[in-house]
PDB file of C-alpha atoms in Angstrom:
ATOM      1  CA  VAL A 236      22.397 -10.186  -5.934  1.00 55.00           C
ATOM      2  CA  LEU A 237      25.537 -12.933  -6.317  1.00 51.00           C
ATOM      3  CA  LEU A 238      25.324 -12.629  -9.585  1.00 53.00           C
ATOM      4  CA  CYS A 239      25.122  -9.050 -10.118  1.00 55.00           C
ATOM      5  CA  LEU A 240      28.511  -8.870  -7.939  1.00 52.00           C
ATOM      6  CA  SER A 241      30.085 -11.987  -8.684  1.00 51.00           C
ATOM      7  CA  GLY A 242      30.836 -10.443 -12.465  1.00 53.00           C
ATOM      8  CA  THR A 243      31.411  -6.541 -11.630  1.00 54.00           C
ATOM      9  CA  LEU A 244      34.748  -6.880 -13.131  1.00 47.00           C
ATOM     10  CA  LEU A 245      33.754  -8.743 -16.295  1.00 53.00           C
ATOM     11  CA  LEU A 246      31.297  -5.795 -16.570  1.00 56.00           C
ATOM     12  CA  LEU A 247      33.830  -3.294 -16.533  1.00 52.00           C
ATOM     13  CA  LYS A 248      36.257  -5.313 -18.976  1.00 53.00           C
ATOM     14  CA  ARG A 249      33.185  -4.616 -21.519  1.00 58.00           C
ATOM     15  CA  LYS A 250      33.589  -1.429 -22.786  1.00 59.00           C
ATOM     16  CA  ARG A 251      29.847   0.304 -22.815  1.00 66.00           C
ATOM     17  CA  PRO A 252      28.730   4.347 -24.224  1.00 75.00           C
ATOM     18  CA  PRO A 253      29.395   6.279 -21.109  1.00 77.00           C
ATOM     19  CA  TRP A 254      25.729   7.367 -21.199  1.00 80.00           C
ATOM     20  CA  ALA A 255      25.063   3.426 -20.801  1.00 80.00           C
ATOM     21  CA  TRP A 256      26.606   3.767 -17.359  1.00 79.00           C
ATOM     22  CA  HIS A 257      25.582   7.380 -16.169  1.00 84.00           C
ATOM     23  CA  LEU A 258      21.974   5.938 -16.294  1.00 88.00           C
ATOM     24  CA  LEU A 259      22.734   2.786 -14.552  1.00 84.00           C
ATOM     25  CA  LEU A 260      24.531   4.841 -12.057  1.00 87.00           C
ATOM     26  CA  ALA A 261      21.911   6.513 -11.343  1.00 92.00           C
ATOM     27  CA  TYR A 262      19.310   4.512 -11.475  1.00 91.00           C
ATOM     28  CA  PHE A 263      21.117   2.337  -8.963  1.00 90.00           C
ATOM     29  CA  LEU A 264      21.210   6.647  -6.860  1.00 93.00           C
ATOM     30  CA  GLY A 265      17.810   6.967  -7.546  1.00 94.00           C
ATOM     31  CA  THR A 266      17.041   3.162  -6.252  1.00 93.00           C
ATOM     32  CA  HIS A 267      18.997   3.730  -2.921  1.00 93.00           C
ATOM     33  CA  LEU A 268      17.151   7.569  -2.274  1.00 94.00           C
ATOM     34  CA  ALA A 269      13.736   5.982  -2.745  1.00 93.00           C
ATOM     35  CA  VAL A 270      14.200   3.743  -0.738  1.00 92.00           C
ATOM     36  CA  ALA A 271      15.995   5.126   1.823  1.00 91.00           C
ATOM     37  CA  LEU A 272      14.483   8.910   1.932  1.00 89.00           C
ATOM     38  CA  PRO A 273      11.247   7.934   4.155  1.00 82.00           C
ATOM     39  CA  GLY A 274      13.045   6.945   6.634  1.00 80.00           C
ATOM     40  CA  ARG A 275      10.902   3.249   7.548  1.00 77.00           C
ATOM     41  CA  LEU A 276      13.044   0.505   5.549  1.00 82.00           C
ATOM     42  CA  TYR A 277       9.900  -1.278   5.123  1.00 83.00           C
ATOM     43  CA  SER A 278      11.030  -4.702   3.671  1.00 83.00           C
ATOM     44  CA  HIS A 279       8.909  -4.106   0.654  1.00 85.00           C
ATOM     45  CA  TYR A 280      10.081  -0.945   0.390  1.00 90.00           C
ATOM     46  CA  PHE A 281      13.692  -3.190  -1.482  1.00 90.00           C
ATOM     47  CA  GLN A 282      11.921  -4.123  -4.162  1.00 92.00           C
ATOM     48  CA  LEU A 283      12.617  -1.437  -5.611  1.00 93.00           C
ATOM     49  CA  TRP A 284      15.752  -2.693  -6.277  1.00 91.00           C
ATOM     50  CA  LEU A 285      14.479  -5.977  -8.953  1.00 90.00           C
ATOM     51  CA  ALA A 286      14.428  -3.472 -11.965  1.00 90.00           C
ATOM     52  CA  PRO A 287      17.945  -2.348 -11.684  1.00 89.00           C
ATOM     53  CA  LEU A 288      19.390  -5.565 -10.479  1.00 86.00           C
ATOM     54  CA  ALA A 289      17.666  -6.987 -13.303  1.00 85.00           C
ATOM     55  CA  ILE A 290      19.323  -4.616 -15.624  1.00 84.00           C
ATOM     56  CA  ALA A 291      22.820  -5.147 -14.252  1.00 82.00           C
ATOM     57  CA  ALA A 292      22.791  -8.833 -14.086  1.00 80.00           C
ATOM     58  CA  GLY A 293      21.783  -9.312 -17.939  1.00 80.00           C
ATOM     59  CA  TRP A 294      24.547  -6.910 -18.733  1.00 78.00           C
ATOM     60  CA  ILE A 295      27.360  -9.524 -16.967  1.00 76.00           C
ATOM     61  CA  LEU A 296      25.576 -12.267 -18.603  1.00 74.00           C
ATOM     62  CA  GLU A 297      25.646 -10.481 -21.784  1.00 73.00           C
ATOM     63  CA  SER A 298      29.079  -9.779 -21.280  1.00 72.00           C
ATOM     64  CA  LEU A 299      30.160 -13.098 -20.559  1.00 69.00           C
ATOM     65  CA  THR A 300      29.345 -14.446 -23.730  1.00 68.00           C
ATOM     66  CA  ILE A 301      31.388 -11.995 -25.269  1.00 60.00           C
ATOM     67  CA  THR A 302      34.618 -12.764 -23.229  1.00 57.00           C
ATOM     68  CA  SER A 303      34.044 -16.419 -23.370  1.00 56.00           C
ATOM     69  CA  VAL A 304      36.114 -18.601 -25.178  1.00 58.00           C
ATOM     70  CA  LYS A 305      35.283 -18.873 -28.995  1.00 65.00           C
ATOM     71  CA  GLY A 306      33.171 -22.113 -28.880  1.00 62.00           C
ATOM     72  CA  LYS A 307      32.253 -21.972 -25.727  1.00 65.00           C
ATOM     73  CA  GLU A 308      29.488 -19.324 -25.202  1.00 67.00           C
ATOM     74  CA  TRP A 309      27.475 -22.254 -23.907  1.00 72.00           C
ATOM     75  CA  GLN A 310      29.454 -21.835 -20.424  1.00 72.00           C
ATOM     76  CA  ALA A 311      28.039 -18.019 -20.638  1.00 71.00           C
ATOM     77  CA  ILE A 312      24.107 -19.319 -21.716  1.00 77.00           C
ATOM     78  CA  MET A 313      24.144 -22.515 -18.804  1.00 81.00           C
ATOM     79  CA  ALA A 314      25.672 -19.762 -16.087  1.00 77.00           C
ATOM     80  CA  GLY A 315      22.196 -17.676 -17.180  1.00 79.00           C
ATOM     81  CA  LEU A 316      20.068 -20.494 -17.203  1.00 85.00           C
ATOM     82  CA  ILE A 317      20.890 -22.083 -13.767  1.00 86.00           C
ATOM     83  CA  VAL A 318      20.428 -18.599 -12.457  1.00 82.00           C
ATOM     84  CA  LEU A 319      16.983 -18.472 -13.568  1.00 84.00           C
ATOM     85  CA  MET A 320      16.098 -21.824 -12.367  1.00 90.00           C
ATOM     86  CA  GLY A 321      17.151 -21.236  -9.286  1.00 87.00           C
ATOM     87  CA  LEU A 322      14.718 -18.492  -9.017  1.00 85.00           C
ATOM     88  CA  PHE A 323      12.045 -20.406 -10.830  1.00 89.00           C
ATOM     89  CA  THR A 324      12.369 -22.951  -7.560  1.00 90.00           C
ATOM     90  CA  TYR A 325      12.439 -20.713  -5.361  1.00 87.00           C
ATOM     91  CA  GLU A 326       9.356 -19.144  -6.698  1.00 85.00           C
ATOM     92  CA  ALA A 327       7.072 -22.005  -8.367  1.00 88.00           C
ATOM     93  CA  PRO A 328       5.685 -23.132  -4.839  1.00 86.00           C
ATOM     94  CA  GLN A 329       4.384 -19.808  -4.901  1.00 84.00           C
ATOM     95  CA  LEU A 330       2.521 -19.485  -8.103  1.00 85.00           C
ATOM     96  CA  GLY A 331      -0.195 -22.589  -6.877  1.00 85.00           C
ATOM     97  CA  VAL A 332      -1.568 -19.607  -4.327  1.00 88.00           C
ATOM     98  CA  SER A 333      -4.691 -17.559  -4.972  1.00 89.00           C
ATOM     99  CA  PRO A 334      -3.640 -13.612  -3.993  1.00 86.00           C
ATOM    100  CA  GLU A 335      -6.670 -13.986  -1.761  1.00 87.00           C
ATOM    101  CA  ASN A 336      -4.386 -16.890   0.162  1.00 90.00           C
ATOM    102  CA  ALA A 337      -1.383 -14.898  -0.724  1.00 86.00           C
ATOM    103  CA  SER A 338      -2.590 -11.697   0.723  1.00 86.00           C
ATOM    104  CA  ASN A 339      -3.762 -13.764   4.070  1.00 87.00           C
ATOM    105  CA  LEU A 340      -0.098 -15.344   4.411  1.00 84.00           C
ATOM    106  CA  LEU A 341       1.783 -12.012   3.769  1.00 82.00           C
ATOM    107  CA  TRP A 342      -1.067 -10.457   5.792  1.00 81.00           C
ATOM    108  CA  ASN A 343      -2.506 -12.396   8.138  1.00 84.00           C
ATOM    109  CA  GLY A 344      -5.491 -11.570   6.296  1.00 83.00           C
ATOM    110  CA  ARG A 345      -5.926  -7.912   6.891  1.00 86.00           C
ATOM    111  CA  PHE A 346      -6.080  -6.388   3.348  1.00 89.00           C
ATOM    112  CA  VAL A 347      -8.588  -8.673   2.412  1.00 90.00           C
ATOM    113  CA  ALA A 348     -10.859  -7.791   5.008  1.00 90.00           C
ATOM    114  CA  ASP A 349     -10.928  -3.882   3.652  1.00 92.00           C
ATOM    115  CA  ARG A 350     -11.716  -5.840   0.724  1.00 93.00           C
ATOM    116  CA  SER A 351     -14.641  -7.598   2.158  1.00 91.00           C
ATOM    117  CA  LEU A 352     -15.292  -3.974   4.093  1.00 93.00           C
ATOM    118  CA  GLY A 353     -15.000  -1.950   1.338  1.00 95.00           C
ATOM    119  CA  GLU A 354     -17.463  -4.268  -0.962  1.00 94.00           C
ATOM    120  CA  ASP A 355     -20.297  -3.659   2.498  1.00 93.00           C
ATOM    121  CA  ILE A 356     -19.625  -0.251   2.032  1.00 95.00           C
ATOM    122  CA  LYS A 357     -20.607   0.032  -1.379  1.00 96.00           C
ATOM    123  CA  ASN A 358     -23.696  -1.360  -0.510  1.00 94.00           C
ATOM    124  CA  TRP A 359     -24.685   0.774   2.432  1.00 95.00           C
ATOM    125  CA  LEU A 360     -23.769   3.772   0.705  1.00 96.00           C
ATOM    126  CA  LEU A 361     -25.143   5.767  -2.187  1.00 96.00           C
ATOM    127  CA  PRO A 362     -22.642   6.766  -4.648  1.00 95.00           C
ATOM    128  CA  GLU A 363     -22.784  10.495  -3.700  1.00 95.00           C
ATOM    129  CA  GLU A 364     -22.839   9.634  -0.114  1.00 96.00           C
ATOM    130  CA  MET A 365     -19.309  10.041   1.898  1.00 96.00           C
ATOM    131  CA  LEU A 366     -16.781   7.907   4.540  1.00 96.00           C
ATOM    132  CA  PHE A 367     -14.171   8.264   6.464  1.00 96.00           C
ATOM    133  CA  GLN A 368     -11.388   5.748   7.709  1.00 95.00           C
ATOM    134  CA  TRP A 369      -9.523   7.062   9.974  1.00 94.00           C
ATOM    135  CA  GLY A 370      -5.793   4.819  10.674  1.00 92.00           C
ATOM    136  CA  HIS A 371      -4.034   3.044   7.136  1.00 93.00           C
ATOM    137  CA  GLU A 372      -6.600   1.218   5.764  1.00 93.00           C
ATOM    138  CA  THR A 373      -7.252   3.038   2.358  1.00 94.00           C
ATOM    139  CA  PRO A 374      -7.406  -0.107   0.250  1.00 94.00           C
ATOM    140  CA  ILE A 375     -11.943   0.431   2.303  1.00 96.00           C
ATOM    141  CA  TYR A 376     -11.784   3.403  -0.172  1.00 96.00           C
ATOM    142  CA  PHE A 377     -10.854   1.977  -3.490  1.00 96.00           C
ATOM    143  CA  TYR A 378     -12.727  -1.273  -2.811  1.00 96.00           C
ATOM    144  CA  SER A 379     -16.133   0.607  -1.665  1.00 96.00           C
ATOM    145  CA  GLN A 380     -16.050   3.020  -5.196  1.00 95.00           C
ATOM    146  CA  ARG A 381     -17.260   6.124  -2.219  1.00 96.00           C
ATOM    147  CA  GLN A 382     -15.544   9.751  -2.508  1.00 95.00           C
ATOM    148  CA  PRO A 383     -13.525   9.880   0.876  1.00 96.00           C
ATOM    149  CA  ALA A 384     -14.516  13.088   3.414  1.00 95.00           C
ATOM    150  CA  SER A 385     -10.664  14.523   2.913  1.00 95.00           C
ATOM    151  CA  GLY A 386      -8.365  14.480   0.786  1.00 94.00           C
ATOM    152  CA  ILE A 387      -6.257  13.125   3.311  1.00 94.00           C
ATOM    153  CA  LEU A 388      -6.211   9.530   3.005  1.00 94.00           C
ATOM    154  CA  ASP A 389      -4.306   7.663   5.469  1.00 94.00           C
ATOM    155  CA  ILE A 390      -3.412   8.636   8.823  1.00 92.00           C
ATOM    156  CA  SER A 391       0.951   8.896   8.654  1.00 90.00           C
ATOM    157  CA  PRO A 392       0.506  12.181   7.989  1.00 90.00           C
ATOM    158  CA  LEU A 393      -1.287  13.575  10.666  1.00 91.00           C
ATOM    159  CA  PHE A 394       1.581  12.973  12.599  1.00 88.00           C
ATOM    160  CA  ILE A 395       4.703  12.614  11.046  1.00 85.00           C
ATOM    161  CA  GLY A 396       6.310  15.450   8.618  1.00 82.00           C
ATOM    162  CA  ARG A 397       6.383  18.704   9.000  1.00 87.00           C
ATOM    163  CA  SER A 398       3.158  19.677   8.101  1.00 90.00           C
ATOM    164  CA  ARG A 399       1.329  17.913  10.474  1.00 91.00           C
ATOM    165  CA  LEU A 400      -0.037  19.852  12.337  1.00 92.00           C
ATOM    166  CA  LEU A 401      -1.552  22.082   8.990  1.00 94.00           C
ATOM    167  CA  PHE A 402      -2.964  18.492   7.807  1.00 94.00           C
ATOM    168  CA  ARG A 403      -4.746  18.112  10.781  1.00 92.00           C
ATOM    169  CA  SER A 404      -6.411  21.107  10.847  1.00 93.00           C
ATOM    170  CA  ARG A 405      -7.735  20.618   7.178  1.00 94.00           C
ATOM    171  CA  VAL A 406      -9.138  17.069   8.162  1.00 94.00           C
ATOM    172  CA  SER A 407     -10.637  18.653  11.109  1.00 92.00           C
ATOM    173  CA  ASN A 408     -12.426  20.811   8.832  1.00 94.00           C
ATOM    174  CA  ASP A 409     -13.213  18.189   5.895  1.00 94.00           C
ATOM    175  CA  LEU A 410     -15.060  16.548   8.666  1.00 93.00           C
ATOM    176  CA  ARG A 411     -16.611  19.076   9.689  1.00 92.00           C
ATOM    177  CA  ILE A 412     -17.998  20.282   6.245  1.00 93.00           C
ATOM    178  CA  GLN A 413     -18.612  17.205   4.449  1.00 94.00           C
ATOM    179  CA  LYS A 414     -20.201  14.936   6.998  1.00 94.00           C
ATOM    180  CA  PRO A 415     -19.572  11.703   5.916  1.00 96.00           C
ATOM    181  CA  GLU A 416     -22.052   8.961   6.572  1.00 96.00           C
ATOM    182  CA  LEU A 417     -20.034   6.362   7.802  1.00 96.00           C
ATOM    183  CA  VAL A 418     -16.863   6.218   9.607  1.00 94.00           C
ATOM    184  CA  VAL A 419     -14.546   3.196  10.000  1.00 94.00           C
ATOM    185  CA  ILE A 420     -12.136   3.197  12.911  1.00 92.00           C
ATOM    186  CA  THR A 421      -8.965   0.582  13.215  1.00 88.00           C
ATOM    187  CA  LYS A 422      -9.341  -0.933  16.298  1.00 82.00           C
ATOM    188  CA  ASP A 423      -5.700  -0.187  16.522  1.00 84.00           C
ATOM    189  CA  PHE A 424      -6.574   3.593  17.011  1.00 86.00           C
ATOM    190  CA  ILE A 425      -9.974   3.104  18.950  1.00 81.00           C
ATOM    191  CA  SER A 426      -8.358   5.301  21.686  1.00 82.00           C
ATOM    192  CA  ASP A 427      -8.491   8.366  19.976  1.00 83.00           C
ATOM    193  CA  LEU A 428     -12.170   8.241  19.839  1.00 79.00           C
ATOM    194  CA  ARG A 429     -12.682  10.561  22.951  1.00 82.00           C
ATOM    195  CA  ASN A 430     -13.979  14.372  23.546  1.00 80.00           C
ATOM    196  CA  ASP A 431     -10.529  15.996  24.032  1.00 79.00           C
ATOM    197  CA  HIS A 432      -9.310  14.500  20.380  1.00 85.00           C
ATOM    198  CA  GLN A 433      -8.750  17.671  17.748  1.00 83.00           C
ATOM    199  CA  ILE A 434     -10.553  15.674  15.016  1.00 87.00           C
ATOM    200  CA  LEU A 435     -12.446  12.928  16.712  1.00 87.00           C
ATOM    201  CA  GLY A 436     -13.594  14.763  19.213  1.00 86.00           C
ATOM    202  CA  TRP A 437     -16.194  16.283  17.174  1.00 83.00           C
ATOM    203  CA  GLY A 438     -17.453  12.894  15.520  1.00 81.00           C
ATOM    204  CA  ILE A 439     -17.972  11.837  19.145  1.00 81.00           C
ATOM    205  CA  ALA A 440     -21.259  13.833  19.676  1.00 84.00           C
ATOM    206  CA  HIS A 441     -22.728  13.723  16.150  1.00 90.00           C
ATOM    207  CA  TYR A 442     -22.145   9.683  15.231  1.00 91.00           C
ATOM    208  CA  VAL A 443     -22.907   7.043  17.091  1.00 91.00           C
ATOM    209  CA  PRO A 444     -22.227   2.953  16.779  1.00 89.00           C
ATOM    210  CA  PHE A 445     -23.094   0.940  13.899  1.00 90.00           C
ATOM    211  CA  PRO A 446     -26.444  -0.902  15.216  1.00 84.00           C
ATOM    212  CA  GLY A 447     -26.080  -4.626  14.908  1.00 74.00           C
ATOM    213  CA  HIS A 448     -23.673  -5.055  12.832  1.00 68.00           C
ATOM    214  CA  GLU A 449     -20.485  -7.137  13.516  1.00 55.00           C
ATOM    215  CA  HIS A 450     -17.560  -7.326  10.802  1.00 57.00           C
ATOM    216  CA  PRO A 451     -15.215  -9.331  10.631  1.00 52.00           C
ATOM    217  CA  GLY A 452     -11.624  -7.109  11.054  1.00 60.00           C
ATOM    218  CA  SER A 453     -10.262  -4.986  12.919  1.00 79.00           C
ATOM    219  CA  TYR A 454     -12.991  -2.089  12.841  1.00 88.00           C
ATOM    220  CA  PHE A 455     -15.063   0.283  14.642  1.00 89.00           C
ATOM    221  CA  LEU A 456     -17.872   1.350  12.756  1.00 92.00           C
ATOM    222  CA  LEU A 457     -19.620   5.179  13.403  1.00 92.00           C
ATOM    223  CA  ILE A 458     -22.852   6.277  11.429  1.00 94.00           C
ATOM    224  CA  ARG A 459     -24.012   9.919  11.047  1.00 94.00           C
ATOM    225  CA  SER A 460     -26.752  10.694  13.681  1.00 93.00           C
ATOM    226  CA  GLY A 461     -29.419  11.575  12.123  1.00 92.00           C
ATOM    227  CA  GLY A 462     -27.996  10.228   9.025  1.00 93.00           C
ATOM    228  CA  ALA A 463     -29.477   9.576   5.785  1.00 94.00           C
ATOM    229  CA  LEU A 464     -27.801   6.062   6.075  1.00 94.00           C
ATOM    230  CA  GLN A 465     -29.099   5.636  10.333  1.00 92.00           C
ATOM    231  CA  GLU A 466     -33.001   6.370   8.460  1.00 92.00           C
ATOM    232  CA  ARG A 467     -32.466   3.409   5.980  1.00 92.00           C
ATOM    233  CA  LEU A 468     -30.701   1.251   8.234  1.00 89.00           C
ATOM    234  CA  ALA A 469     -34.097   2.178  10.998  1.00 88.00           C
ATOM    235  CA  ASN A 470     -36.722   1.659   7.763  1.00 88.00           C
ATOM    236  CA  ALA A 471     -34.997  -1.540   7.182  1.00 83.00           C
ATOM    237  CA  LYS A 472     -35.656  -2.603  10.894  1.00 80.00           C
ATOM    238  CA  ARG A 473     -39.185  -1.828  10.686  1.00 78.00           C
ATOM    239  CA  HIS A 474     -39.666  -3.600   7.401  1.00 72.00           C
ATOM    240  CA  LEU A 475     -38.150  -7.083   9.078  1.00 67.00           C
TER     241      LEU A 475
END
Protein backbone atom coordinates (compact mmCIF):
# COMPACT_ATOMS: atom_id res chain seq x y z
CA VAL A 1 0.00 0.00 0.00
CA LEU A 2 2.81 2.42 0.92
CA LEU A 3 4.60 1.54 -2.30
CA CYS A 4 1.48 2.38 -4.29
CA LEU A 5 0.98 5.70 -2.53
CA SER A 6 4.61 6.81 -2.64
CA GLY A 7 4.94 5.97 -6.31
CA THR A 8 1.84 7.77 -7.54
CA LEU A 9 3.77 10.77 -8.93
CA LEU A 10 6.26 8.54 -10.72
CA LEU A 11 3.43 6.53 -12.15
CA LEU A 12 1.78 9.69 -13.52
CA LYS A 13 4.99 10.60 -15.35
CA ARG A 14 4.87 7.41 -17.35
CA LYS A 15 2.56 7.55 -20.33
CA ARG A 16 0.26 4.58 -20.63
CA PRO A 17 -2.57 3.79 -23.03
CA PRO A 18 -5.85 5.32 -21.82
CA TRP A 19 -7.51 1.92 -21.75
CA ALA A 20 -4.95 0.70 -19.19
CA TRP A 21 -5.75 3.58 -16.84
CA HIS A 22 -9.47 3.08 -17.32
CA LEU A 23 -9.15 -0.64 -16.62
CA LEU A 24 -7.12 -0.11 -13.44
CA LEU A 25 -9.51 2.61 -12.24
CA ALA A 26 -12.47 0.31 -12.90
CA TYR A 27 -10.71 -2.47 -10.98
CA PHE A 28 -10.18 -0.17 -7.98
CA LEU A 29 -13.77 1.06 -8.11
CA GLY A 30 -15.14 -2.48 -8.45
CA THR A 31 -13.05 -3.64 -5.50
CA HIS A 32 -14.29 -0.78 -3.34
CA LEU A 33 -17.90 -1.61 -4.22
CA ALA A 34 -17.36 -5.33 -3.56
CA VAL A 35 -16.04 -4.51 -0.08
CA ALA A 36 -18.58 -1.81 0.80
CA LEU A 37 -21.90 -2.92 -0.69
CA PRO A 38 -22.62 -5.81 1.72
CA GLY A 39 -22.59 -3.17 4.47
CA ARG A 40 -20.70 -5.29 7.00
CA LEU A 41 -17.01 -4.51 6.33
CA TYR A 42 -15.68 -7.77 7.73
CA SER A 43 -11.89 -7.78 7.88
CA HIS A 44 -11.52 -10.60 5.35
CA TYR A 45 -13.41 -8.55 2.74
CA PHE A 46 -10.37 -6.30 2.41
CA GLN A 47 -8.26 -9.11 0.96
CA LEU A 48 -10.01 -8.27 -2.31
CA TRP A 49 -7.70 -5.26 -2.50
CA LEU A 50 -4.64 -7.52 -2.88
CA ALA A 51 -4.91 -7.98 -6.65
CA PRO A 52 -5.42 -4.34 -7.75
CA LEU A 53 -2.77 -3.10 -5.30
CA ALA A 54 -0.31 -5.71 -6.59
CA ILE A 55 -0.93 -4.56 -10.16
CA ALA A 56 -0.46 -0.90 -9.19
CA ALA A 57 2.74 -1.76 -7.30
CA GLY A 58 4.06 -3.55 -10.38
CA TRP A 59 3.35 -0.49 -12.51
CA ILE A 60 5.24 1.69 -10.05
CA LEU A 61 8.31 -0.56 -10.00
CA GLU A 62 8.32 -0.56 -13.78
CA SER A 63 8.09 3.24 -13.80
CA LEU A 64 11.01 3.44 -11.35
CA THR A 65 13.09 1.36 -13.74
CA ILE A 66 12.27 3.51 -16.77
CA THR A 67 12.73 6.86 -15.01
CA SER A 68 16.02 5.88 -13.37
CA VAL A 69 19.26 7.45 -14.49
CA LYS A 70 20.91 5.39 -17.19
CA GLY A 71 23.12 2.78 -15.64
CA LYS A 72 21.34 2.95 -12.28
CA GLU A 73 18.29 0.84 -13.12
CA TRP A 74 19.48 -1.54 -10.41
CA GLN A 75 18.19 0.96 -7.84
CA ALA A 76 14.61 0.32 -8.95
CA ILE A 77 15.23 -3.42 -8.86
CA MET A 78 16.60 -3.11 -5.34
CA ALA A 79 13.50 -1.17 -4.28
CA GLY A 80 11.36 -4.05 -5.47
CA LEU A 81 13.56 -6.62 -3.74
CA ILE A 82 13.43 -4.69 -0.46
CA VAL A 83 9.62 -4.69 -0.57
CA LEU A 84 9.62 -8.39 -1.48
CA MET A 85 11.97 -9.27 1.37
CA GLY A 86 9.87 -7.29 3.81
CA LEU A 87 6.77 -9.21 2.78
CA PHE A 88 8.63 -12.52 2.97
CA THR A 89 9.97 -11.74 6.44
CA TYR A 90 6.46 -10.93 7.61
CA GLU A 91 4.89 -14.05 6.09
CA ALA A 92 7.68 -16.61 6.59
CA PRO A 93 6.76 -17.63 10.17
CA GLN A 94 3.27 -18.53 8.98
CA LEU A 95 4.43 -20.76 6.11
CA GLY A 96 5.17 -23.62 8.49
CA VAL A 97 1.74 -23.56 10.10
CA SER A 98 -0.58 -26.32 8.92
CA PRO A 99 -3.95 -25.32 7.42
CA GLU A 100 -5.72 -26.87 10.41
CA ASN A 101 -3.64 -25.00 12.98
CA ALA A 102 -3.97 -21.76 11.03
CA SER A 103 -7.74 -22.17 11.04
CA ASN A 104 -7.69 -22.86 14.78
CA LEU A 105 -5.64 -19.72 15.42
CA LEU A 106 -7.84 -17.50 13.29
CA TRP A 107 -11.27 -18.93 14.07
CA ASN A 108 -10.83 -20.75 17.39
CA GLY A 109 -11.45 -24.19 15.86
CA ARG A 110 -14.79 -23.27 14.31
CA PHE A 111 -14.14 -24.51 10.77
CA VAL A 112 -12.11 -27.51 11.87
CA ALA A 113 -15.11 -28.57 13.97
CA ASP A 114 -17.37 -28.04 10.93
CA ARG A 115 -15.21 -30.42 8.94
CA SER A 116 -15.19 -33.02 11.70
CA LEU A 117 -18.98 -32.92 12.06
CA GLY A 118 -19.47 -32.98 8.30
CA GLU A 119 -17.34 -36.11 7.98
CA ASP A 120 -19.36 -37.77 10.75
CA ILE A 121 -22.62 -36.86 9.03
CA LYS A 122 -21.32 -38.46 5.85
CA ASN A 123 -21.13 -41.72 7.79
CA TRP A 124 -24.51 -41.30 9.49
CA LEU A 125 -26.61 -40.40 6.46
CA LEU A 126 -27.11 -42.33 3.26
CA PRO A 127 -26.25 -40.49 0.02
CA GLU A 128 -29.92 -39.87 -0.79
CA GLU A 129 -30.77 -38.51 2.69
CA MET A 130 -30.84 -34.80 3.47
CA LEU A 131 -29.76 -32.57 6.30
CA PHE A 132 -30.40 -28.99 7.35
CA GLN A 133 -28.19 -26.64 9.37
CA TRP A 134 -29.57 -23.64 11.23
CA GLY A 135 -26.72 -21.15 11.54
CA HIS A 136 -23.74 -20.05 9.49
CA GLU A 137 -21.88 -23.38 9.33
CA THR A 138 -22.35 -24.04 5.61
CA PRO A 139 -19.06 -26.03 5.36
CA ILE A 140 -20.97 -28.87 7.00
CA TYR A 141 -22.82 -29.40 3.72
CA PHE A 142 -19.56 -29.54 1.78
CA TYR A 143 -17.76 -31.98 4.06
CA SER A 144 -20.78 -34.24 4.54
CA GLN A 145 -21.43 -34.43 0.80
CA ARG A 146 -25.12 -34.68 1.62
CA GLN A 147 -27.84 -32.65 -0.02
CA PRO A 148 -29.24 -29.67 1.93
CA ALA A 149 -32.96 -29.73 2.55
CA SER A 150 -33.27 -26.11 1.36
CA GLY A 151 -31.52 -23.92 -1.16
CA ILE A 152 -31.10 -21.28 1.57
CA LEU A 153 -27.84 -22.58 3.03
CA ASP A 154 -27.17 -19.79 5.55
CA ILE A 155 -29.70 -18.14 7.85
CA SER A 156 -28.46 -14.60 7.14
CA PRO A 157 -30.92 -14.02 4.24
CA LEU A 158 -33.74 -14.93 6.63
CA PHE A 159 -33.04 -11.87 8.78
CA ILE A 160 -31.33 -9.38 6.47
CA GLY A 161 -32.74 -7.79 3.33
CA ARG A 162 -36.10 -7.04 1.82
CA SER A 163 -36.72 -10.67 0.80
CA ARG A 164 -36.25 -12.09 4.30
CA LEU A 165 -39.95 -12.91 4.80
CA LEU A 166 -40.09 -14.64 1.44
CA PHE A 167 -37.00 -16.68 2.26
CA ARG A 168 -38.39 -17.66 5.67
CA SER A 169 -41.52 -18.99 4.03
CA ARG A 170 -39.46 -20.84 1.46
CA VAL A 171 -37.27 -22.55 4.07
CA SER A 172 -40.30 -23.45 6.16
CA ASN A 173 -41.97 -25.09 3.18
CA ASP A 174 -38.77 -26.88 2.16
CA LEU A 175 -38.41 -28.48 5.59
CA ARG A 176 -41.99 -29.70 5.59
CA ILE A 177 -41.63 -31.20 2.12
CA GLN A 178 -38.10 -32.63 2.29
CA LYS A 179 -38.19 -33.80 5.93
CA PRO A 180 -34.39 -33.96 6.46
CA GLU A 181 -33.13 -36.85 8.55
CA LEU A 182 -30.76 -34.62 10.53
CA VAL A 183 -30.96 -31.01 11.68
CA VAL A 184 -27.88 -29.20 13.00
CA ILE A 185 -28.45 -26.09 15.11
CA THR A 186 -25.50 -24.04 16.26
CA LYS A 187 -25.68 -23.24 19.96
CA ASP A 188 -25.66 -19.52 19.23
CA PHE A 189 -29.16 -19.99 17.80
CA ILE A 190 -30.50 -22.67 20.13
CA SER A 191 -32.95 -20.12 21.52
CA ASP A 192 -34.77 -20.30 18.16
CA LEU A 193 -35.85 -23.84 18.96
CA ARG A 194 -39.29 -23.04 20.37
CA ASN A 195 -42.89 -23.82 19.50
CA ASP A 196 -43.78 -20.37 18.19
CA HIS A 197 -40.80 -20.10 15.85
CA GLN A 198 -41.90 -19.70 12.22
CA ILE A 199 -39.38 -22.22 10.90
CA LEU A 200 -38.08 -24.41 13.72
CA GLY A 201 -41.34 -24.57 15.63
CA TRP A 202 -42.58 -27.27 13.28
CA GLY A 203 -39.51 -29.38 14.04
CA ILE A 204 -40.15 -29.60 17.78
CA ALA A 205 -42.98 -32.05 17.22
CA HIS A 206 -41.13 -34.03 14.53
CA TYR A 207 -37.53 -34.19 15.76
CA VAL A 208 -35.76 -35.50 18.85
CA PRO A 209 -32.21 -34.94 20.16
CA PHE A 210 -29.52 -37.16 18.71
CA PRO A 211 -29.33 -39.97 21.32
CA GLY A 212 -26.10 -40.46 23.21
CA HIS A 213 -23.99 -38.26 21.02
CA GLU A 214 -21.94 -35.32 22.23
CA HIS A 215 -20.04 -33.85 19.30
CA PRO A 216 -17.13 -31.41 19.92
CA GLY A 217 -18.05 -27.92 18.83
CA SER A 218 -21.05 -25.67 19.14
CA TYR A 219 -23.82 -27.85 17.74
CA PHE A 220 -27.16 -29.21 18.83
CA LEU A 221 -28.19 -32.23 16.76
CA LEU A 222 -31.74 -33.37 16.07
CA ILE A 223 -32.90 -36.45 14.16
CA ARG A 224 -36.29 -36.98 12.56
CA SER A 225 -38.65 -38.87 14.84
CA GLY A 226 -39.52 -42.18 13.20
CA GLY A 227 -37.03 -41.54 10.40
CA ALA A 228 -34.54 -43.88 8.78
CA LEU A 229 -31.60 -42.51 10.76
CA GLN A 230 -33.37 -43.02 14.07
CA GLU A 231 -34.20 -46.58 13.04
CA ARG A 232 -30.58 -47.34 12.11
CA LEU A 233 -29.35 -45.92 15.41
CA ALA A 234 -31.88 -48.03 17.33
CA ASN A 235 -30.86 -51.18 15.43
CA ALA A 236 -27.19 -50.50 16.10
CA LYS A 237 -27.92 -50.05 19.80
CA ARG A 238 -29.78 -53.36 19.97
CA HIS A 239 -26.80 -55.17 18.45
CA LEU A 240 -24.33 -53.81 20.97
